[in-house]
Amino acid sequence: MWIIKKLLDLLNRFTKKCNTLYLDYDKNQKKKAQERLDALKILETKEYIFKNVSSKTKQNNYFKIAFFATVIMVVLFPIIVSLNAPNNLLIEICSIFILLLSLSYTYNSFIVSLLSLNRYLRKILFSILTFINVFILGDIIIASISNTNTPNRILNFFENLFTEYKLQIAFGNDIWLFWLIFTLMTASSCISLYLVLKTQDVFELEFMETENRLLLSSLAIVTFIIGIDIDKVKPIGILCLILVIQTAFFEVFYSFLLSKMYEKAQSIIQEQVLKNEDSIDYNRLVECYYYGGEKYKEKLLSTEKFLVIIVKNELKSLKDLKTYDNYRLYKAIRARNI
């Protein structure tokens, strides 16, 4: 009885500590979000936005998350291997899923941390990270259907990727086990993508749009050419299929996130458009841009009374005129007020 009471007391204290840590984290995140909102200016360039409002301000956080996810993955791997529970399917499924989730989350966290880097460095690092991710996932697929030892499997990785394997030879009548592994890989990839995407702001999401659609169409064509069979597979085809599903999931969830943000921006713009010029709240216009991104920036600048308020608050003197477009706006508004 005393032991149970002690355990409940420890559990209670642990729960309170976790709750306190979460509240502190939530408070800190809200404070940082407010700082980013305060730094936002509607007439500034995309470079300024990424440096002072978007990716650059969150880069350290992305690297920390990616680092911790990597540590979890490294710690889990030997534990999972040491379990050696071939007869316990549930333990194996949970172990593989957690390991794959850590891997995918690490990869996606590193990818979003690249958004604030210059274009050429970003492309180089993206290519390296993508190769590492494909290599690990490809090796997991090959290992599940091939009896080749690890050194030979790694040395002949690219050859094995394009080799056709008969699942019945590897799994006998339990071919469904391979498709279970495939499902776990796909699910972990999509869940990790969801966890990363929900932390993105509208500027980061808009930045991802074009590249993702190009990737989806390319992968779909490649997967169609390679083909997928229920009992005969090529690892490269399975990899492409996983990436197609992940990219399609990205497209759906990305559109959902943007629509929710655009709803907030639309409600703000409808609230402010009904007011006369003297009553318009500049901070609410900035908030509209914060949720609406480039799409709502165009709407704000194409409405004359909004434009006047924005220019008066952001172009107060000649030192604020960093571009020719800003100079033209400043000159036009000053001429209007004379």
Short mmCIF file of C-alpha atoms in Angstrom, two decimals:
data_model
loop_
_atom_site.label_atom_id
_atom_site.label_comp_id
_atom_site.label_asym_id
_atom_site.label_seq_id
_atom_site.Cartn_x
_atom_site.Cartn_y
_atom_site.Cartn_z
CA MET A 1 0.00 0.00 0.00
CA TRP A 2 2.85 2.34 0.90
CA ILE A 3 4.60 1.58 -2.40
CA ILE A 4 1.47 2.37 -4.41
CA LYS A 5 1.04 5.65 -2.53
CA LYS A 6 4.68 6.55 -3.20
CA LEU A 7 4.36 5.71 -6.91
CA LEU A 8 1.20 7.80 -7.21
CA ASP A 9 2.98 10.68 -5.48
CA LEU A 10 5.91 10.42 -7.91
CA LEU A 11 3.51 10.24 -10.86
CA ASN A 12 1.67 13.31 -9.60
CA ARG A 13 4.90 15.29 -9.23
CA PHE A 14 6.09 14.16 -12.65
CA THR A 15 2.78 15.23 -14.23
CA LYS A 16 2.97 18.65 -12.55
CA LYS A 17 6.56 19.11 -13.73
CA CYS A 18 5.62 18.19 -17.31
CA ASN A 19 2.66 20.57 -17.17
CA THR A 20 4.90 23.39 -15.88
CA LEU A 21 7.47 22.75 -18.62
CA TYR A 22 4.74 22.73 -21.27
CA LEU A 23 3.24 25.99 -19.99
CA ASP A 24 6.69 27.63 -19.97
CA TYR A 25 7.34 26.36 -23.50
CA ASP A 26 3.93 27.58 -24.70
CA LYS A 27 4.49 30.99 -23.08
CA ASN A 28 7.92 31.25 -24.70
CA GLN A 29 6.53 30.31 -28.13
CA LYS A 30 3.76 32.92 -27.85
CA LYS A 31 6.33 35.54 -26.85
CA LYS A 32 8.49 34.70 -29.88
CA ALA A 33 5.44 34.75 -32.16
CA GLN A 34 4.56 38.23 -30.87
CA GLU A 35 8.16 39.39 -31.45
CA ARG A 36 7.96 38.15 -35.03
CA LEU A 37 4.64 39.91 -35.51
CA ASP A 38 6.09 43.17 -34.11
CA ALA A 39 9.03 42.93 -36.54
CA LEU A 40 6.77 42.39 -39.56
CA LYS A 41 6.37 45.18 -42.12
CA ILE A 42 4.08 44.84 -45.11
CA LEU A 43 6.29 46.75 -47.56
CA GLU A 44 9.49 44.90 -46.71
CA THR A 45 11.18 42.41 -49.04
CA LYS A 46 11.04 38.62 -48.77
CA GLU A 47 14.67 38.60 -47.62
CA TYR A 48 13.74 40.81 -44.67
CA ILE A 49 10.71 38.61 -43.86
CA PHE A 50 12.75 35.40 -43.79
CA LYS A 51 15.52 37.00 -41.74
CA ASN A 52 13.45 38.87 -39.15
CA VAL A 53 10.03 37.21 -39.10
CA SER A 54 10.12 33.74 -40.58
CA SER A 55 12.68 30.92 -41.03
CA LYS A 56 15.84 32.65 -39.79
CA THR A 57 14.26 33.49 -36.42
CA LYS A 58 13.24 29.84 -35.95
CA GLN A 59 16.36 28.22 -37.35
CA ASN A 60 17.96 27.47 -33.97
CA ASN A 61 14.73 25.88 -32.81
CA TYR A 62 14.61 23.67 -35.92
CA PHE A 63 18.20 22.54 -35.36
CA LYS A 64 17.48 21.75 -31.69
CA ILE A 65 14.43 19.67 -32.63
CA ALA A 66 16.39 17.85 -35.35
CA PHE A 67 19.26 17.20 -32.92
CA PHE A 68 16.98 15.76 -30.22
CA ALA A 69 15.16 13.61 -32.79
CA THR A 70 18.56 12.30 -33.95
CA VAL A 71 19.58 11.50 -30.36
CA ILE A 72 16.29 9.64 -29.80
CA MET A 73 16.85 7.67 -33.01
CA VAL A 74 20.46 6.78 -32.08
CA VAL A 75 19.43 5.70 -28.56
CA LEU A 76 16.44 3.69 -29.81
CA PHE A 77 18.30 1.74 -32.46
CA PRO A 78 20.51 -0.40 -30.15
CA ILE A 79 17.59 -0.86 -27.74
CA ILE A 80 15.37 -2.14 -30.55
CA VAL A 81 18.13 -4.45 -31.84
CA SER A 82 18.76 -5.81 -28.31
CA LEU A 83 15.07 -6.62 -27.82
CA ASN A 84 15.42 -9.46 -30.33
CA ALA A 85 11.74 -10.33 -30.17
CA PRO A 86 11.04 -12.18 -33.46
CA ASN A 87 8.03 -13.91 -31.96
CA ASN A 88 6.44 -10.72 -30.64
CA LEU A 89 5.00 -9.00 -33.70
CA LEU A 90 3.50 -6.09 -31.71
CA ILE A 91 6.88 -5.15 -30.18
CA GLU A 92 8.55 -5.31 -33.59
CA ILE A 93 5.85 -3.17 -35.21
CA CYS A 94 6.02 -0.52 -32.45
CA SER A 95 9.84 -0.52 -32.52
CA ILE A 96 10.07 -0.12 -36.29
CA PHE A 97 7.40 2.58 -36.29
CA ILE A 98 9.08 4.67 -33.54
CA LEU A 99 12.47 4.35 -35.22
CA LEU A 100 11.08 5.36 -38.63
CA LEU A 101 9.15 8.25 -37.08
CA SER A 102 12.35 9.56 -35.45
CA LEU A 103 14.21 9.23 -38.75
CA SER A 104 11.51 11.03 -40.76
CA TYR A 105 11.08 13.76 -38.15
CA THR A 106 14.85 14.37 -38.08
CA TYR A 107 14.96 14.61 -41.87
CA ASN A 108 11.96 16.96 -42.15
CA SER A 109 13.25 19.19 -39.33
CA PHE A 110 16.62 19.57 -41.06
CA ILE A 111 14.88 20.31 -44.37
CA VAL A 112 12.79 23.21 -42.99
CA SER A 113 15.88 24.60 -41.24
CA LEU A 114 17.41 25.11 -44.72
CA LEU A 115 14.73 27.57 -45.88
CA SER A 116 16.59 30.64 -44.57
CA LEU A 117 19.92 29.72 -46.24
CA ASN A 118 20.99 31.09 -49.60
CA ARG A 119 19.64 29.27 -52.65
CA TYR A 120 22.83 27.43 -53.71
CA LEU A 121 23.82 26.24 -50.24
CA ARG A 122 20.21 25.21 -49.63
CA LYS A 123 20.17 23.08 -52.79
CA ILE A 124 23.48 21.39 -51.92
CA LEU A 125 22.42 20.54 -48.36
CA PHE A 126 18.96 19.47 -49.55
CA SER A 127 20.55 17.05 -52.04
CA ILE A 128 22.83 15.59 -49.34
CA LEU A 129 19.99 15.16 -46.84
CA THR A 130 17.72 13.62 -49.48
CA PHE A 131 20.43 11.12 -50.48
CA ILE A 132 20.99 10.12 -46.83
CA ASN A 133 17.24 9.70 -46.28
CA VAL A 134 16.80 7.65 -49.48
CA PHE A 135 19.84 5.52 -48.58
CA ILE A 136 18.50 4.67 -45.10
CA LEU A 137 14.95 3.97 -46.28
CA GLY A 138 16.23 2.03 -49.27
CA ASP A 139 18.48 -0.11 -47.07
CA ILE A 140 15.55 -0.86 -44.72
CA ILE A 141 13.45 -2.02 -47.70
CA ILE A 142 16.29 -4.11 -49.18
CA ALA A 143 17.09 -5.65 -45.77
CA SER A 144 13.47 -6.71 -45.34
CA ILE A 145 13.40 -8.66 -48.64
CA SER A 146 17.02 -9.76 -49.07
CA ASN A 147 19.28 -12.14 -47.13
CA THR A 148 22.41 -10.27 -48.20
CA ASN A 149 24.74 -9.39 -45.33
CA THR A 150 25.08 -5.71 -44.34
CA PRO A 151 28.53 -4.93 -45.91
CA ASN A 152 27.54 -6.41 -49.31
CA ARG A 153 24.12 -4.77 -49.13
CA ILE A 154 25.71 -1.35 -48.64
CA LEU A 155 28.40 -1.85 -51.29
CA ASN A 156 25.82 -2.97 -53.88
CA PHE A 157 23.14 -0.51 -52.76
CA PHE A 158 22.42 1.08 -56.15
CA GLU A 159 22.41 -2.27 -57.92
CA ASN A 160 20.02 -3.69 -55.30
CA LEU A 161 17.69 -0.70 -55.68
CA PHE A 162 16.85 -1.73 -59.25
CA THR A 163 16.80 -5.49 -58.62
CA GLU A 164 13.40 -7.18 -58.75
CA TYR A 165 12.62 -9.30 -55.67
CA LYS A 166 9.95 -11.95 -55.32
CA LEU A 167 8.23 -11.42 -51.98
CA GLN A 168 7.19 -15.07 -51.70
CA ILE A 169 10.85 -16.12 -51.52
CA ALA A 170 11.55 -13.66 -48.68
CA PHE A 171 8.27 -13.97 -46.76
CA GLY A 172 6.69 -17.23 -47.91
CA ASN A 173 2.93 -16.99 -47.43
CA ASP A 174 3.33 -13.92 -45.19
CA ILE A 175 3.75 -11.39 -48.00
CA TRP A 176 1.49 -9.06 -46.00
CA LEU A 177 4.44 -8.51 -43.60
CA PHE A 178 6.31 -6.59 -46.30
CA TRP A 179 3.30 -4.41 -47.01
CA LEU A 180 2.95 -3.86 -43.26
CA ILE A 181 6.53 -2.53 -43.22
CA PHE A 182 5.66 -0.37 -46.22
CA THR A 183 2.59 0.98 -44.37
CA LEU A 184 4.69 1.76 -41.27
CA MET A 185 7.25 3.63 -43.37
CA THR A 186 4.56 5.62 -45.16
CA ALA A 187 2.61 6.41 -41.97
CA SER A 188 5.71 7.53 -40.04
CA SER A 189 6.76 9.71 -42.97
CA CYS A 190 3.34 11.42 -43.17
CA ILE A 191 2.98 11.86 -39.39
CA SER A 192 6.44 13.45 -39.09
CA LEU A 193 5.60 15.74 -42.01
CA TYR A 194 2.38 16.75 -40.24
CA LEU A 195 4.28 17.53 -37.01
CA VAL A 196 6.78 19.71 -38.88
CA LEU A 197 4.31 21.48 -41.17
CA LYS A 198 2.03 22.59 -38.34
CA THR A 199 4.91 24.71 -36.97
CA GLN A 200 5.37 26.60 -40.26
CA ASP A 201 4.14 30.13 -40.88
CA VAL A 202 2.42 31.31 -44.05
CA PHE A 203 5.66 32.63 -45.61
CA GLU A 204 7.40 29.27 -45.28
CA LEU A 205 4.37 27.39 -46.62
CA GLU A 206 4.06 29.68 -49.65
CA PHE A 207 7.76 29.17 -50.33
CA MET A 208 7.29 25.38 -50.51
CA GLU A 209 4.35 25.42 -52.92
CA THR A 210 5.94 25.36 -56.41
CA GLU A 211 8.76 22.92 -55.64
CA ASN A 212 6.38 20.39 -54.08
CA ARG A 213 4.01 20.28 -57.07
CA LEU A 214 6.95 19.78 -59.44
CA LEU A 215 8.26 16.96 -57.23
CA LEU A 216 4.84 15.27 -57.05
CA SER A 217 4.35 15.21 -60.82
CA SER A 218 7.93 13.94 -61.41
CA LEU A 219 7.65 11.15 -58.82
CA ALA A 220 4.24 10.06 -60.11
CA ILE A 221 5.64 9.66 -63.64
CA VAL A 222 8.71 7.72 -62.42
CA THR A 223 6.58 5.42 -60.24
CA PHE A 224 4.22 4.74 -63.15
CA ILE A 225 7.16 3.82 -65.43
CA ILE A 226 8.77 1.50 -62.84
CA GLY A 227 5.45 -0.09 -61.84
CA ILE A 228 4.40 -1.80 -58.60
CA ASP A 229 3.35 -5.45 -58.27
CA ILE A 230 1.77 -7.11 -55.24
CA ASP A 231 4.24 -10.03 -55.11
CA LYS A 232 7.24 -8.73 -57.10
CA VAL A 233 8.86 -5.42 -56.17
CA LYS A 234 11.83 -3.22 -56.96
CA PRO A 235 13.07 -1.20 -53.95
CA ILE A 236 13.34 1.93 -56.12
CA GLY A 237 9.64 1.57 -57.03
CA ILE A 238 8.63 1.22 -53.36
CA LEU A 239 10.73 4.26 -52.44
CA CYS A 240 9.10 6.33 -55.17
CA LEU A 241 5.63 5.18 -54.08
CA ILE A 242 6.34 6.22 -50.46
CA LEU A 243 7.57 9.63 -51.67
CA VAL A 244 4.50 10.05 -53.93
CA ILE A 245 2.15 9.35 -51.00
CA GLN A 246 4.14 11.68 -48.71
CA THR A 247 4.19 14.45 -51.30
CA ALA A 248 0.45 14.05 -51.97
CA PHE A 249 -0.16 14.18 -48.20
CA PHE A 250 1.91 17.35 -48.06
CA GLU A 251 -0.24 18.90 -50.79
CA VAL A 252 -3.48 18.12 -48.92
CA PHE A 253 -2.30 19.20 -45.47
CA TYR A 254 -0.46 22.23 -46.87
CA SER A 255 -3.67 23.41 -48.57
CA PHE A 256 -5.61 22.84 -45.33
CA LEU A 257 -3.14 24.90 -43.28
CA LEU A 258 -3.11 27.73 -45.79
CA SER A 259 -6.92 27.81 -45.97
CA LYS A 260 -7.13 28.15 -42.16
CA MET A 261 -4.62 31.01 -42.22
CA TYR A 262 -6.38 32.69 -45.12
CA GLU A 263 -9.67 32.51 -43.20
CA LYS A 264 -8.10 34.53 -40.36
CA ALA A 265 -6.66 37.05 -42.83
CA GLN A 266 -10.00 37.37 -44.62
CA SER A 267 -11.90 38.05 -41.40
CA ILE A 268 -9.43 40.84 -40.52
CA ILE A 269 -9.62 42.45 -43.94
CA GLN A 270 -13.45 42.36 -43.87
CA GLU A 271 -13.44 43.94 -40.42
CA GLN A 272 -11.10 46.79 -41.49
CA VAL A 273 -12.55 47.48 -44.94
CA LEU A 274 -15.83 48.64 -43.37
CA LYS A 275 -14.04 51.39 -41.43
CA ASN A 276 -13.21 54.85 -42.68
CA GLU A 277 -9.55 55.73 -43.20
CA ASP A 278 -9.04 57.40 -39.80
CA SER A 279 -10.39 54.36 -37.92
CA ILE A 280 -8.32 51.67 -39.63
CA ASP A 281 -5.96 49.83 -37.25
CA TYR A 282 -2.51 49.47 -38.82
CA ASN A 283 -1.56 46.63 -36.44
CA ARG A 284 -4.56 44.63 -37.65
CA LEU A 285 -3.40 45.11 -41.25
CA VAL A 286 0.01 43.73 -40.28
CA GLU A 287 -1.73 40.80 -38.59
CA CYS A 288 -3.68 40.22 -41.81
CA TYR A 289 -0.38 39.99 -43.70
CA TYR A 290 1.04 37.69 -41.01
CA TYR A 291 -1.73 35.17 -41.66
CA GLY A 292 -2.40 35.87 -45.34
CA GLY A 293 1.10 36.14 -46.76
CA GLU A 294 1.72 37.38 -50.28
CA LYS A 295 -1.86 36.69 -51.39
CA TYR A 296 -3.28 39.14 -48.86
CA LYS A 297 -0.41 41.58 -49.24
CA GLU A 298 -1.67 42.17 -52.77
CA LYS A 299 -5.20 42.77 -51.47
CA LEU A 300 -3.95 45.20 -48.83
CA LEU A 301 -1.87 47.21 -51.29
CA SER A 302 -4.62 47.27 -53.92
CA THR A 303 -7.07 48.92 -51.47
CA GLU A 304 -6.30 52.64 -51.44
CA LYS A 305 -7.23 53.45 -47.84
CA PHE A 306 -5.19 50.47 -46.58
CA LEU A 307 -2.24 51.54 -48.72
CA VAL A 308 -2.34 55.06 -47.27
CA ILE A 309 -2.25 53.73 -43.68
CA ILE A 310 0.56 51.29 -44.49
CA VAL A 311 2.73 53.94 -46.17
CA LYS A 312 2.17 56.43 -43.33
CA ASN A 313 3.29 53.86 -40.75
CA GLU A 314 6.16 52.22 -42.62
CA LEU A 315 7.59 54.99 -44.83
CA LYS A 316 7.83 57.83 -42.36
CA SER A 317 11.03 59.36 -43.75
CA LEU A 318 13.46 59.10 -46.64
CA LYS A 319 15.67 56.63 -44.74
CA ASP A 320 12.84 54.07 -44.93
CA LEU A 321 12.86 54.13 -48.74
CA LYS A 322 14.94 51.04 -49.50
CA THR A 323 13.47 50.30 -52.94
CA TYR A 324 12.29 52.32 -55.92
CA ASP A 325 8.74 51.03 -55.43
CA ASN A 326 8.77 52.36 -51.86
CA TYR A 327 9.96 55.74 -53.15
CA ARG A 328 7.09 55.87 -55.66
CA LEU A 329 4.54 55.00 -52.94
CA TYR A 330 6.00 57.57 -50.55
CA LYS A 331 5.92 60.26 -53.23
CA ALA A 332 2.35 59.40 -54.30
CA ILE A 333 0.97 59.51 -50.75
CA ARG A 334 2.75 62.77 -49.95
CA ALA A 335 1.35 64.33 -53.15
CA ARG A 336 -2.13 63.11 -52.17
CA ASN A 337 -1.91 64.81 -48.77
CA ILE A 338 -0.72 68.17 -50.10
#
